[in-house]
Each structure stands twice: as structure tokens, then as C-alpha cells.
PDB file of N, CA and C in Angstrom:
ATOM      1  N   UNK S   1      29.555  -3.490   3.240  1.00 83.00           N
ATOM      2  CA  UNK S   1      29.016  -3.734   1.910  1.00 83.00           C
ATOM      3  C   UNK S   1      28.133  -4.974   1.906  1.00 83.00           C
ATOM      4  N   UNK S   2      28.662  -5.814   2.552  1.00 91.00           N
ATOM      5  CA  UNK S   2      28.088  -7.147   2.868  1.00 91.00           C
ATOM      6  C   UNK S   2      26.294  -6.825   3.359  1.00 91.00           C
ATOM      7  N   UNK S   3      26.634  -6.310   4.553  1.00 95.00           N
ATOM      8  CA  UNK S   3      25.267  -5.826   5.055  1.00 95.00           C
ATOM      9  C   UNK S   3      24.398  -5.222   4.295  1.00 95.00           C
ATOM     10  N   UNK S   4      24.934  -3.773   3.618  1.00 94.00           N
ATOM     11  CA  UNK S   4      23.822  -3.403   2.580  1.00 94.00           C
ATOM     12  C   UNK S   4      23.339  -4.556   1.110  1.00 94.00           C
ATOM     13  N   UNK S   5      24.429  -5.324   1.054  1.00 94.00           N
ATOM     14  CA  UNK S   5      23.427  -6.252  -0.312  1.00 94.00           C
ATOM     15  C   UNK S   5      22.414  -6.808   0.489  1.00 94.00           C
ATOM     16  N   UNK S   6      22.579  -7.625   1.978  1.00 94.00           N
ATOM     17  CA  UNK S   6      22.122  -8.149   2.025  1.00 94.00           C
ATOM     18  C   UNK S   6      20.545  -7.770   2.820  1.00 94.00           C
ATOM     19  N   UNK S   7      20.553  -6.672   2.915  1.00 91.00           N
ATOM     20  CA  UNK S   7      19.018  -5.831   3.267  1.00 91.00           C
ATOM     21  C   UNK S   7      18.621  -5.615   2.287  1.00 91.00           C
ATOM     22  N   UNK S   8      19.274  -5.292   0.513  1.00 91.00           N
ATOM     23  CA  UNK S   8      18.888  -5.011  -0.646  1.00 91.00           C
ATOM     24  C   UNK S   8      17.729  -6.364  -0.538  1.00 91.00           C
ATOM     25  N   UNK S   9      18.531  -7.349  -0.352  1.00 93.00           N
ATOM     26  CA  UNK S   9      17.806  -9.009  -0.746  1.00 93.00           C
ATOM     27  C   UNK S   9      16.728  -9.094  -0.286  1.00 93.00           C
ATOM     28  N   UNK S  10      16.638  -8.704   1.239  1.00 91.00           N
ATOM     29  CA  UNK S  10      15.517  -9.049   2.349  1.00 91.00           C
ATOM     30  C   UNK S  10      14.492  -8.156   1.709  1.00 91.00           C
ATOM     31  N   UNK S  11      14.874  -7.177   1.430  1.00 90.00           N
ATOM     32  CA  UNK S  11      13.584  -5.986   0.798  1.00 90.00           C
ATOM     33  C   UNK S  11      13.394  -6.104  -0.407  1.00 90.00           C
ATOM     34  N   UNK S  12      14.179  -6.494  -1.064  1.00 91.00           N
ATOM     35  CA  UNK S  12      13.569  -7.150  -2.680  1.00 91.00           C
ATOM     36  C   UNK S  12      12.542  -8.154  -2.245  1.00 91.00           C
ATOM     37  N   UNK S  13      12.927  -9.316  -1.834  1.00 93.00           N
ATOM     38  CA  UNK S  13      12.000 -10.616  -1.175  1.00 93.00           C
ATOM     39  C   UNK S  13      10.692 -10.095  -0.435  1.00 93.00           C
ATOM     40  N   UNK S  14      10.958  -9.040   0.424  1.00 93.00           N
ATOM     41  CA  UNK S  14       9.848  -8.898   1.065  1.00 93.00           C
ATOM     42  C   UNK S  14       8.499  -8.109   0.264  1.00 93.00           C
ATOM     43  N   UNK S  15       9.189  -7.222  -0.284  1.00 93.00           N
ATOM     44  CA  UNK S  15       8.429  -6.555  -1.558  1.00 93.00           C
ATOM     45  C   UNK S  15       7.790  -7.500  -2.608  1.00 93.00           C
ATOM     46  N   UNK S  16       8.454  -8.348  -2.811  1.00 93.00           N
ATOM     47  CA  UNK S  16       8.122  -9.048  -3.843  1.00 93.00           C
ATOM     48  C   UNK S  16       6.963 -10.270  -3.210  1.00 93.00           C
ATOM     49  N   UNK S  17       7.032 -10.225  -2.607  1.00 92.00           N
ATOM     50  CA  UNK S  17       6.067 -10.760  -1.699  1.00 92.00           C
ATOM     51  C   UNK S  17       4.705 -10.302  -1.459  1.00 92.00           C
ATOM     52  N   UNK S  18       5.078  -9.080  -1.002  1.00 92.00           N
ATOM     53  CA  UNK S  18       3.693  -8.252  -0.772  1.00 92.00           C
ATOM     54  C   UNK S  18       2.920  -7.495  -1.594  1.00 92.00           C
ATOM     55  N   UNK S  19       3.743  -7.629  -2.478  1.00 92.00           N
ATOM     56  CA  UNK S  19       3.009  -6.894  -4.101  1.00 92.00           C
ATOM     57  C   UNK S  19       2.272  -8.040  -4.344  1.00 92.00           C
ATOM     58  N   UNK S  20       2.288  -9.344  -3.964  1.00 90.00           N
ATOM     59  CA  UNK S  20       1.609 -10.338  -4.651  1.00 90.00           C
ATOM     60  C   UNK S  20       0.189 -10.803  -4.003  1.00 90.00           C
ATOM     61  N   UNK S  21       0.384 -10.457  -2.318  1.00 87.00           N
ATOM     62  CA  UNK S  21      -0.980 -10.426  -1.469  1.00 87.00           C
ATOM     63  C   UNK S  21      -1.291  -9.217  -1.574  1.00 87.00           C
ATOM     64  N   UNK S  22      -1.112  -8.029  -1.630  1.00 83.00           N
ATOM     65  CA  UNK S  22      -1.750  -6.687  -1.697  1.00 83.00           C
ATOM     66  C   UNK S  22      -2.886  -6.459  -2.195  1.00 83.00           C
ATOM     67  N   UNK S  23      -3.073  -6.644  -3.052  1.00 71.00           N
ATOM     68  CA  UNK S  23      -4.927  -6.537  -3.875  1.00 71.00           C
ATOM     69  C   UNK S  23      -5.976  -7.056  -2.962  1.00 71.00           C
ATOM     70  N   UNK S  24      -5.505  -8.789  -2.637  1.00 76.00           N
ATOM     71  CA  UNK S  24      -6.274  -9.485  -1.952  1.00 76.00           C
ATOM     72  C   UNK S  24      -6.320  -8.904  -0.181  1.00 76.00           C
ATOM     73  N   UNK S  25      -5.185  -8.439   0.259  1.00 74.00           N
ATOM     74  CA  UNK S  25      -6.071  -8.255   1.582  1.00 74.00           C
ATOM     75  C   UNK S  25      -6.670  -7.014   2.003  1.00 74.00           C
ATOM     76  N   UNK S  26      -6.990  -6.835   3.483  1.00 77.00           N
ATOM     77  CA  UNK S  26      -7.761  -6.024   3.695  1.00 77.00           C
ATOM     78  C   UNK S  26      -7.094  -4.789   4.479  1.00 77.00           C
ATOM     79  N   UNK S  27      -5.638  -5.385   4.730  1.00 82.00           N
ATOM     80  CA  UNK S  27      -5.017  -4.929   5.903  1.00 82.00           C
ATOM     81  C   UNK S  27      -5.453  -5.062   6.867  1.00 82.00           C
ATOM     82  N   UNK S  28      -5.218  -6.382   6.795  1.00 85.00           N
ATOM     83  CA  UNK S  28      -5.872  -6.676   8.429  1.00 85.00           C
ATOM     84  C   UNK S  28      -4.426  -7.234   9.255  1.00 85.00           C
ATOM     85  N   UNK S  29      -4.774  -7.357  10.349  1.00 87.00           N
ATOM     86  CA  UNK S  29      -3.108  -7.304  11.315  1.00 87.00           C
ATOM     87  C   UNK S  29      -2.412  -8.264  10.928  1.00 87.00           C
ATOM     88  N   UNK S  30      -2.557  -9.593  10.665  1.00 88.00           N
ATOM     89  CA  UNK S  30      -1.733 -10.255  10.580  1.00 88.00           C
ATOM     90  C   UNK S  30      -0.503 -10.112   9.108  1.00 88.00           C
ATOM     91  N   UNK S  31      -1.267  -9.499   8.094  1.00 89.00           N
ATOM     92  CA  UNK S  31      -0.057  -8.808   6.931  1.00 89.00           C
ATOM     93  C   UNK S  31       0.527  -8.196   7.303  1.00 89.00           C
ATOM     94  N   UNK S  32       0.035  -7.013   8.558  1.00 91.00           N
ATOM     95  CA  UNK S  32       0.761  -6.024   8.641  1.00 91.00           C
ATOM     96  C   UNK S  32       1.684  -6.272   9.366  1.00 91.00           C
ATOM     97  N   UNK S  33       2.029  -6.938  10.606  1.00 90.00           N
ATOM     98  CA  UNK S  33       2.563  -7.693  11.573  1.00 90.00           C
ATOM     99  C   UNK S  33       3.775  -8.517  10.513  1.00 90.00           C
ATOM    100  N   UNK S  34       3.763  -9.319   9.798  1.00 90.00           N
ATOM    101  CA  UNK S  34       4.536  -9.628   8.934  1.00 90.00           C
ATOM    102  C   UNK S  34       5.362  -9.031   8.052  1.00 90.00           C
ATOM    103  N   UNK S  35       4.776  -7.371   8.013  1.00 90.00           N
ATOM    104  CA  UNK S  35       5.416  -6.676   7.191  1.00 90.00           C
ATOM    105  C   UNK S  35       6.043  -5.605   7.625  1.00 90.00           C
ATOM    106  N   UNK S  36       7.724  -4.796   7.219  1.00 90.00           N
ATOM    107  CA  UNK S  36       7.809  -3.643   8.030  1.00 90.00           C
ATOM    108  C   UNK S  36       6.972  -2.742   7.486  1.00 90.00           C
ATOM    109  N   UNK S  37       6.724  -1.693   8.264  1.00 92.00           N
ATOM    110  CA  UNK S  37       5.858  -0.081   6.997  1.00 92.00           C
ATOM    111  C   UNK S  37       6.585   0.511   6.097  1.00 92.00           C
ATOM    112  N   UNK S  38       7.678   0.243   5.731  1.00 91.00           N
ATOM    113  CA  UNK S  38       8.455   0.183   4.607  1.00 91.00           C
ATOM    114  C   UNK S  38       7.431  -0.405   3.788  1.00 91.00           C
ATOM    115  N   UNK S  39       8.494  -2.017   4.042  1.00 93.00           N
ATOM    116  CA  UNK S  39       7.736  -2.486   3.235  1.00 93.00           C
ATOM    117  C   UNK S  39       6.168  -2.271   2.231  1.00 93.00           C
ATOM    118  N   UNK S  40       5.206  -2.377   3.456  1.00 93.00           N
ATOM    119  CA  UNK S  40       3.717  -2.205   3.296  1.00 93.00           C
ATOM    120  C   UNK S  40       3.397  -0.580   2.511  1.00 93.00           C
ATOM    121  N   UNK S  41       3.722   0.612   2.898  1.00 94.00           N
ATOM    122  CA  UNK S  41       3.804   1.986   2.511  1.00 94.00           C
ATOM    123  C   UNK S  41       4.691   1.625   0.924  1.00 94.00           C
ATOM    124  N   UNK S  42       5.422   1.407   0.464  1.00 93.00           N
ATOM    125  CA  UNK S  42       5.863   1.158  -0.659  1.00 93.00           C
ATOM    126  C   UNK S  42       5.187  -0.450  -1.953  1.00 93.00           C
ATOM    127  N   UNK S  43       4.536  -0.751  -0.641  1.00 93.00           N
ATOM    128  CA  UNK S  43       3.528  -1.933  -1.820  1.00 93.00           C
ATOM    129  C   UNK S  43       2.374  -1.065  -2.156  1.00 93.00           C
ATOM    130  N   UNK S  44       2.154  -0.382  -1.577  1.00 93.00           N
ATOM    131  CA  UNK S  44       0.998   0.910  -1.638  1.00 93.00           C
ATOM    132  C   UNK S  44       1.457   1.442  -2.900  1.00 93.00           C
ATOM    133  N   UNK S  45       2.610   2.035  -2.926  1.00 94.00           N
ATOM    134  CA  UNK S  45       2.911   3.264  -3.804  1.00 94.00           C
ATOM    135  C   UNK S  45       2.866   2.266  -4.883  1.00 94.00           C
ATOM    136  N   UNK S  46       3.833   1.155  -4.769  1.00 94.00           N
ATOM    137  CA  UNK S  46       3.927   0.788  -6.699  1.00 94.00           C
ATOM    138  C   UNK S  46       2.219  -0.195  -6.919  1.00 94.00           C
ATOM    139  N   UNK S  47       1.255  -0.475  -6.092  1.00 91.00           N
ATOM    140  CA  UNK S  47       0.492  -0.705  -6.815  1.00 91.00           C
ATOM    141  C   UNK S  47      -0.390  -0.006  -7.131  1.00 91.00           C
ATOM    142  N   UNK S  48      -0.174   0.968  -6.646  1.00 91.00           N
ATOM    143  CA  UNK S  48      -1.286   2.326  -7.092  1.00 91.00           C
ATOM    144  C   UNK S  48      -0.409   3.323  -8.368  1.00 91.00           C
ATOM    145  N   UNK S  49       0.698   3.062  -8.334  1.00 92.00           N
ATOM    146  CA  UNK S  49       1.555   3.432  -9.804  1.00 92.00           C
ATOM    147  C   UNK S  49       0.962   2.657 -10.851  1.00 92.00           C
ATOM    148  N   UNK S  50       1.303   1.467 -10.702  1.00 90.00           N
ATOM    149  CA  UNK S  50       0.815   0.661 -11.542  1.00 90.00           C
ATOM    150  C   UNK S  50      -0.856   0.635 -11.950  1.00 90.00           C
ATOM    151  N   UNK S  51      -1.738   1.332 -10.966  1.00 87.00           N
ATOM    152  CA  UNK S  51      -3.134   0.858 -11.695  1.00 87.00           C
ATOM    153  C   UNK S  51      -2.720   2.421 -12.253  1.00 87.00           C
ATOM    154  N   UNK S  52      -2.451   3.485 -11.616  1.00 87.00           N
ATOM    155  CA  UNK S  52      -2.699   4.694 -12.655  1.00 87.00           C
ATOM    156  C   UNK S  52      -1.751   4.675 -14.231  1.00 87.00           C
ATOM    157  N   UNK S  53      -0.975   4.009 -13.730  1.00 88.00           N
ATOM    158  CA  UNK S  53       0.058   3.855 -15.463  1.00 88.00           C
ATOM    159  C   UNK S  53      -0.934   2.605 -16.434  1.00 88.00           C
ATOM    160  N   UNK S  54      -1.652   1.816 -16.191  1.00 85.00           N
ATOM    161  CA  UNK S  54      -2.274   1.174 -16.169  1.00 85.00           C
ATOM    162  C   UNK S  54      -3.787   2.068 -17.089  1.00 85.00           C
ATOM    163  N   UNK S  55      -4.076   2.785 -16.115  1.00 83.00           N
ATOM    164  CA  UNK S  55      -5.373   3.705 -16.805  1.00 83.00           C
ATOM    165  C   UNK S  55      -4.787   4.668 -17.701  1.00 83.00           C
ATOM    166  N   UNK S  56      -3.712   5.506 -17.792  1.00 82.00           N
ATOM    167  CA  UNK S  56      -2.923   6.250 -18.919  1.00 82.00           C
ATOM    168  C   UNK S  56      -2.750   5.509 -19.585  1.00 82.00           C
ATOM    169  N   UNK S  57      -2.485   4.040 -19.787  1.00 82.00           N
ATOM    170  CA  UNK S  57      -2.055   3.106 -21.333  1.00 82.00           C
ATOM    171  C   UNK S  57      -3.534   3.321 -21.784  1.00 82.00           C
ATOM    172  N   UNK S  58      -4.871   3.291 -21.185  1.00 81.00           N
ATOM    173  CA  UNK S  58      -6.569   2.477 -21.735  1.00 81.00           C
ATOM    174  C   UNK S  58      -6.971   3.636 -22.037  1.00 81.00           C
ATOM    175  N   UNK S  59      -7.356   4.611 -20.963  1.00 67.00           N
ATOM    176  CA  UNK S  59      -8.135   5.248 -21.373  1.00 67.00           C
ATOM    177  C   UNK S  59      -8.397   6.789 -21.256  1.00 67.00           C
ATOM    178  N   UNK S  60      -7.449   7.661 -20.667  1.00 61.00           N
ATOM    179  CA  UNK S  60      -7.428   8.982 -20.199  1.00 61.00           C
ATOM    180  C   UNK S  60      -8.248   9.859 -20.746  1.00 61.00           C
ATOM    181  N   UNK S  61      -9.437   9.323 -19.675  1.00 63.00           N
ATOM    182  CA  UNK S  61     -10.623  10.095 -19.832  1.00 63.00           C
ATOM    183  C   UNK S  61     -10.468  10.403 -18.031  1.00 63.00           C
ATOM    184  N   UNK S  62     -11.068  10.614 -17.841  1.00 60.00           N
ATOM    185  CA  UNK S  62     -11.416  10.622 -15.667  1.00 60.00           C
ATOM    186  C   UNK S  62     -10.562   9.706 -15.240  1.00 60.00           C
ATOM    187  N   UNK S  63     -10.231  10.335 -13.795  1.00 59.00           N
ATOM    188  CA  UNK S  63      -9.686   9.078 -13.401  1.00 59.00           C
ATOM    189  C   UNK S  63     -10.224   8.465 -12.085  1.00 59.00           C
ATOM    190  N   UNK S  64     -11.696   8.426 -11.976  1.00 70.00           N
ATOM    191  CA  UNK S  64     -12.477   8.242 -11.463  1.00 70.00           C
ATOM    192  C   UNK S  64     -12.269   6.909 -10.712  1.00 70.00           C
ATOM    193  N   UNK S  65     -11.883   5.580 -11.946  1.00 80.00           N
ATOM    194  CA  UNK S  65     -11.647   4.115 -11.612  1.00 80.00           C
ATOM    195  C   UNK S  65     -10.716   4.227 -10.533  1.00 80.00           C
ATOM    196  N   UNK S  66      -9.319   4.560 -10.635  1.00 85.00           N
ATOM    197  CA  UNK S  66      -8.425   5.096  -9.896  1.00 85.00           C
ATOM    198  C   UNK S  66      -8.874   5.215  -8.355  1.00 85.00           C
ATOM    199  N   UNK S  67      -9.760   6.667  -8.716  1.00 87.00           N
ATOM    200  CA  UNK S  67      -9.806   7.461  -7.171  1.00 87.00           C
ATOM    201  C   UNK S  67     -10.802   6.138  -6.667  1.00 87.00           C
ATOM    202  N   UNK S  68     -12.014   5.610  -7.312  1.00 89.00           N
ATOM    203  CA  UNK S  68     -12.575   5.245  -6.532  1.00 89.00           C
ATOM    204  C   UNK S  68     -11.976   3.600  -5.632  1.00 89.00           C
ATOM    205  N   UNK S  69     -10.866   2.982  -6.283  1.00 89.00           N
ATOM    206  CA  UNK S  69      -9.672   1.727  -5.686  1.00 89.00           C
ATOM    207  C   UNK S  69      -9.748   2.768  -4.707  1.00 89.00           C
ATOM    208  N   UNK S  70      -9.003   3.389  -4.562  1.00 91.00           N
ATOM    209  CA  UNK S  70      -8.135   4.229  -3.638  1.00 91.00           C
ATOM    210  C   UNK S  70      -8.948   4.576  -2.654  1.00 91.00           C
ATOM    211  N   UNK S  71     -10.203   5.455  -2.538  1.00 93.00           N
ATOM    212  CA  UNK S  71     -11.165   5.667  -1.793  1.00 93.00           C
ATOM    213  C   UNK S  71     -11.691   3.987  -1.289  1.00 93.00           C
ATOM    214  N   UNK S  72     -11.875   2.785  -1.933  1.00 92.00           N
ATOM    215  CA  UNK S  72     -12.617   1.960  -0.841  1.00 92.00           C
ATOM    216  C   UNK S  72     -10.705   1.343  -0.255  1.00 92.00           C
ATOM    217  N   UNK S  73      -9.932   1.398  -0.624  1.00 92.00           N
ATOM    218  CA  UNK S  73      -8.961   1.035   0.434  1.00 92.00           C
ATOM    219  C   UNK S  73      -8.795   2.278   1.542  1.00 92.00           C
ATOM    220  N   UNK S  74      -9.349   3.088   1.422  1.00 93.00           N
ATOM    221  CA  UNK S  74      -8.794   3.893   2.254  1.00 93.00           C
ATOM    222  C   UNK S  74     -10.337   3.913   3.348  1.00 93.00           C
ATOM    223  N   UNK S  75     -11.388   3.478   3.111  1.00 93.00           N
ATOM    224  CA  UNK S  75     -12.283   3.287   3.443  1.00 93.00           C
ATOM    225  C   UNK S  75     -12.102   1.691   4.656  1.00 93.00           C
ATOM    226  N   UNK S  76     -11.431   0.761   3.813  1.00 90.00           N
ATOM    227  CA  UNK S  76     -11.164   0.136   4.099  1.00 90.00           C
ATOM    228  C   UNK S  76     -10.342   0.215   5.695  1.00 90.00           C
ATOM    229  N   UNK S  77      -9.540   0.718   5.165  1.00 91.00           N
ATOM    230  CA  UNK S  77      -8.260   0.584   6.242  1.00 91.00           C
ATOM    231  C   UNK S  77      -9.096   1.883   7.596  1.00 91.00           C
ATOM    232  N   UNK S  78      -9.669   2.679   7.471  1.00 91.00           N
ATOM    233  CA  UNK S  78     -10.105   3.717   8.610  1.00 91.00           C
ATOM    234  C   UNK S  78     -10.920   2.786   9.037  1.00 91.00           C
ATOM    235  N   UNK S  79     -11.950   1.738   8.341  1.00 90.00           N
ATOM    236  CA  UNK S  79     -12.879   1.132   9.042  1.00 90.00           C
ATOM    237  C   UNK S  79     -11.950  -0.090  10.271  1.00 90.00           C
ATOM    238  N   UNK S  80     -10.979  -0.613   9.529  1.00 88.00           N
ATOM    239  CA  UNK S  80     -10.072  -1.177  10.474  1.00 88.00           C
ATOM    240  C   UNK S  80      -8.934  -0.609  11.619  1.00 88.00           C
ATOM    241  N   UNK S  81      -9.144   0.894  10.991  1.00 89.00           N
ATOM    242  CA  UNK S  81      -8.795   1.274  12.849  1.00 89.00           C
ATOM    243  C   UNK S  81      -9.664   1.518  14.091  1.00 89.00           C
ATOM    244  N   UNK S  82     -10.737   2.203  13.110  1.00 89.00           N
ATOM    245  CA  UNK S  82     -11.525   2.319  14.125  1.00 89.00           C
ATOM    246  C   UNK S  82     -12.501   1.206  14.986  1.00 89.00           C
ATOM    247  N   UNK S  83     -12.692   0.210  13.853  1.00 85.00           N
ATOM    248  CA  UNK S  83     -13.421  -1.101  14.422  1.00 85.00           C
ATOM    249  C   UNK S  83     -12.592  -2.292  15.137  1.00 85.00           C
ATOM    250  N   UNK S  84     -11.310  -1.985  15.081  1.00 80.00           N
ATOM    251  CA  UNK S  84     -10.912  -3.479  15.448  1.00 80.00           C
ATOM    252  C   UNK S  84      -9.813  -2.789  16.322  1.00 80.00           C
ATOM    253  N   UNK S  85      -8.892  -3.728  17.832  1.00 78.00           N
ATOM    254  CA  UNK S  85      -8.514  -3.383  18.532  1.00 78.00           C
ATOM    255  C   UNK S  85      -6.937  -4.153  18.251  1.00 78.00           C
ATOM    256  N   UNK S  86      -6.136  -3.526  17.790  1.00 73.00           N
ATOM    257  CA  UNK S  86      -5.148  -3.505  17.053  1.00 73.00           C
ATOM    258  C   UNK S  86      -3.621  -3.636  18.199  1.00 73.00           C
ATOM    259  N   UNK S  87      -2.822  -3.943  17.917  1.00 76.00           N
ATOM    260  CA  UNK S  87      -1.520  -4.130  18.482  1.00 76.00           C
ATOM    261  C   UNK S  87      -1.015  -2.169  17.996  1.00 76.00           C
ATOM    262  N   UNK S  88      -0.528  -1.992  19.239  1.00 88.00           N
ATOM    263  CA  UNK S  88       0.576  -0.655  18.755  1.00 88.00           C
ATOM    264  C   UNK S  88       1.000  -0.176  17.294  1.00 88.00           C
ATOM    265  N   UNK S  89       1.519  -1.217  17.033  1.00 91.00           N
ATOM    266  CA  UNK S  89       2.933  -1.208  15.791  1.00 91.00           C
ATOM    267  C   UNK S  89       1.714  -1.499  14.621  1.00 91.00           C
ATOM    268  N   UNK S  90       0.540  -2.397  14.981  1.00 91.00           N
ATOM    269  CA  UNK S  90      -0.371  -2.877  13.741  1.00 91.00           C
ATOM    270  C   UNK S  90      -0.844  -1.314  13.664  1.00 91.00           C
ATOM    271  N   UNK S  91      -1.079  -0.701  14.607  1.00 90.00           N
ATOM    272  CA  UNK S  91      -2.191   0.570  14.541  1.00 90.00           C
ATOM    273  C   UNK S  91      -1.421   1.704  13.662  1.00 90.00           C
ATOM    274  N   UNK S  92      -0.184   1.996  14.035  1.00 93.00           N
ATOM    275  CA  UNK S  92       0.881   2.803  13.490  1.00 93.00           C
ATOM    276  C   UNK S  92       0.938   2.403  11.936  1.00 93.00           C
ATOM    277  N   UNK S  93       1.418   1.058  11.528  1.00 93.00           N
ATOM    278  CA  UNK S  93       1.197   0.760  10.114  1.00 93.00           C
ATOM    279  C   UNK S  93      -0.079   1.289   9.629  1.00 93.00           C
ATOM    280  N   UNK S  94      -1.447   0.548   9.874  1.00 93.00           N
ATOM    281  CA  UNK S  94      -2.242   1.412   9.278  1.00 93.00           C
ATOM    282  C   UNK S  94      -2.486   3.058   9.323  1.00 93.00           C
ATOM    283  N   UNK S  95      -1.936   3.634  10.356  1.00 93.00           N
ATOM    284  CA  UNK S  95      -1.722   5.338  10.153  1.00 93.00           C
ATOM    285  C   UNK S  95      -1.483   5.674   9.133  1.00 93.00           C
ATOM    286  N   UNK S  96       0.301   4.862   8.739  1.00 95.00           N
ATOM    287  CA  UNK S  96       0.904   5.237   8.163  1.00 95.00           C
ATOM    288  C   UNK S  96       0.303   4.967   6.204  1.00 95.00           C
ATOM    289  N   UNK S  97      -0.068   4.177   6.315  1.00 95.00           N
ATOM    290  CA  UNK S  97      -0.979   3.977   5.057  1.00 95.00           C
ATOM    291  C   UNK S  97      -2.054   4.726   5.018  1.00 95.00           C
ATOM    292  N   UNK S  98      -2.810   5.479   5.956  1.00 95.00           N
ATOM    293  CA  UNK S  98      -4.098   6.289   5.562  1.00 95.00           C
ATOM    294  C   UNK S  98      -3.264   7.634   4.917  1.00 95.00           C
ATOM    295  N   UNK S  99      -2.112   8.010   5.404  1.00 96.00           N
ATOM    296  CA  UNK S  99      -1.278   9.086   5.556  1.00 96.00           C
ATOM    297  C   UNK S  99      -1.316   8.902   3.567  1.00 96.00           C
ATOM    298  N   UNK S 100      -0.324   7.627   2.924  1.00 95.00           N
ATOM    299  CA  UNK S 100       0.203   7.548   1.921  1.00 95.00           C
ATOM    300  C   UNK S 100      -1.550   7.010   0.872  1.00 95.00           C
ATOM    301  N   UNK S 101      -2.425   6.695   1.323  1.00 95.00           N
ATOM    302  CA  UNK S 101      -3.621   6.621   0.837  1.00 95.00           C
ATOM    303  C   UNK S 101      -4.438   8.063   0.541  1.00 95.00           C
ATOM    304  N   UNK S 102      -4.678   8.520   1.570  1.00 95.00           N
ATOM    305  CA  UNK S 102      -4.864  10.239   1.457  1.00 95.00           C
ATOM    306  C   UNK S 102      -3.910  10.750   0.309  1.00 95.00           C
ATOM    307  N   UNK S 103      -2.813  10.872   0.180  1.00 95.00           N
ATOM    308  CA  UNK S 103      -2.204  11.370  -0.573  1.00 95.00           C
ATOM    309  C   UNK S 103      -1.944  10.562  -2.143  1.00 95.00           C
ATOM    310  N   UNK S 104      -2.442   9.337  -2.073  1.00 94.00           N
ATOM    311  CA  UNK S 104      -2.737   8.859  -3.387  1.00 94.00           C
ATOM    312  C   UNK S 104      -4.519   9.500  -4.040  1.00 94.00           C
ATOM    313  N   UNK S 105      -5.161   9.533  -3.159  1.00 92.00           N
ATOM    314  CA  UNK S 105      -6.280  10.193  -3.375  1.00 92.00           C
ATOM    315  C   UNK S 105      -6.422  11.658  -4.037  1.00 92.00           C
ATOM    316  N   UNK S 106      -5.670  11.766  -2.933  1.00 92.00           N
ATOM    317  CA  UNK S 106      -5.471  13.443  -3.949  1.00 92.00           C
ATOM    318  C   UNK S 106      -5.256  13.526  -5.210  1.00 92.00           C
ATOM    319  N   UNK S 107      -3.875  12.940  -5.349  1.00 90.00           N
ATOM    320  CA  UNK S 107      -2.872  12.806  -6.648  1.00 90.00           C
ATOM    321  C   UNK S 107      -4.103  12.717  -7.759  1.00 90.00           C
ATOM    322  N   UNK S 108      -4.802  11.462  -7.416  1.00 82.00           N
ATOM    323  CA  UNK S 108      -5.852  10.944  -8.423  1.00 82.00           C
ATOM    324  C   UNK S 108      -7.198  12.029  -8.586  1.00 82.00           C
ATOM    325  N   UNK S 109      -7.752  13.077  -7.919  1.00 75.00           N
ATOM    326  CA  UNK S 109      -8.580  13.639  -8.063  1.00 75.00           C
ATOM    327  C   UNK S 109      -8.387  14.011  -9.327  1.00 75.00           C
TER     328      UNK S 109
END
């Protein structure tokens, strides 16, 4: 029991963390390296919850604003696999985010 609060903590903390650099970076290795893909794959999901709950409070017309965040991070992050020469585990994280980016893309079409 001990153990599970105390991974609850580490992943509250770490989350709470990375929800707060997320906007600002680029995913570039050294966040990712700091972060598990837990972590990072789930700062994904709630801040892309949050801008689409975000555009349902303003304005539900298109959700164009949406797709197009989503399209330059995802723009983003392919340009950083393919351009830059990445650690294993860095390369796998960003996979794993084009994977959960693609599929925020969709959602938003």
C-alpha cells in the first residue's frame, strides 16, 4: 500500500510538473529524458483536453484552432525525429507521442 501511494505522489509531482513546461517546449530530448512516456503521453492528453474543452466553453464553430495546435506539434515533433540524432528511449518517447498526436488530430478533424 505504501508503495502504491507513493508512485501516486511521484506521478502527481511529475505531471504536475510537466503540464507546466508543455506548451513551452519543443520536445526536444532533454524534457523527454526527464520524463517517463507516461508521464509525457498523458501531459499530451490533458493539455489537448483542456484546449478542446476550452474551445467548447468560446466558440463551437470549427475546430480548426484545435487541429491546427495539434498539427504544428505534431509537425513539430516528426521534424525532431527525423532531424536530430536522438538517444533510443528519447526516439521511442517521441514515437510514442506522434502515435497519441495522430490520434488527437483525428479526434479534432
Amino acid at each position: 500500500r505504501n508503495v502504491e501511494n507513493l508512485m501516486r505522489q511521484a506521478l502527481t509531482r511529475d505531471l504536475t510538473e510537466a503540464l507546466t513546461t508543455f506548451p513551452a517546449i519543443k520536445f526536444d530530448a532533454e524534457w523527454l529524458s526527464e520524463r517517463t512516456t507516461q508521464t509525457a503521453v498523458f501531459a499530451a492528453q490533458v493539455v489537448w483536453a483542456r484546449e478542446v474543452e476550452a474551445w467548447l466553453e468560446c466558440t463551437r464553430e470549427k475546430t480548426s484552432d484545435v487541429t491546427t495546435v495539434v498539427l504544428s506539434r505534431l509537425e513539430t515533433l516528426t521534424q525532431a525525429i527525423v532531424r536530430t540524432s536522438s538517444t533510443g528511449l528519447v526516439r521511442k518517447k517521441r514515437i510514442q507521442l506522434v502515435l497519441e498526436l495522430a490520434q488527437q488530430r483525428d479526434a479534432s478533424l
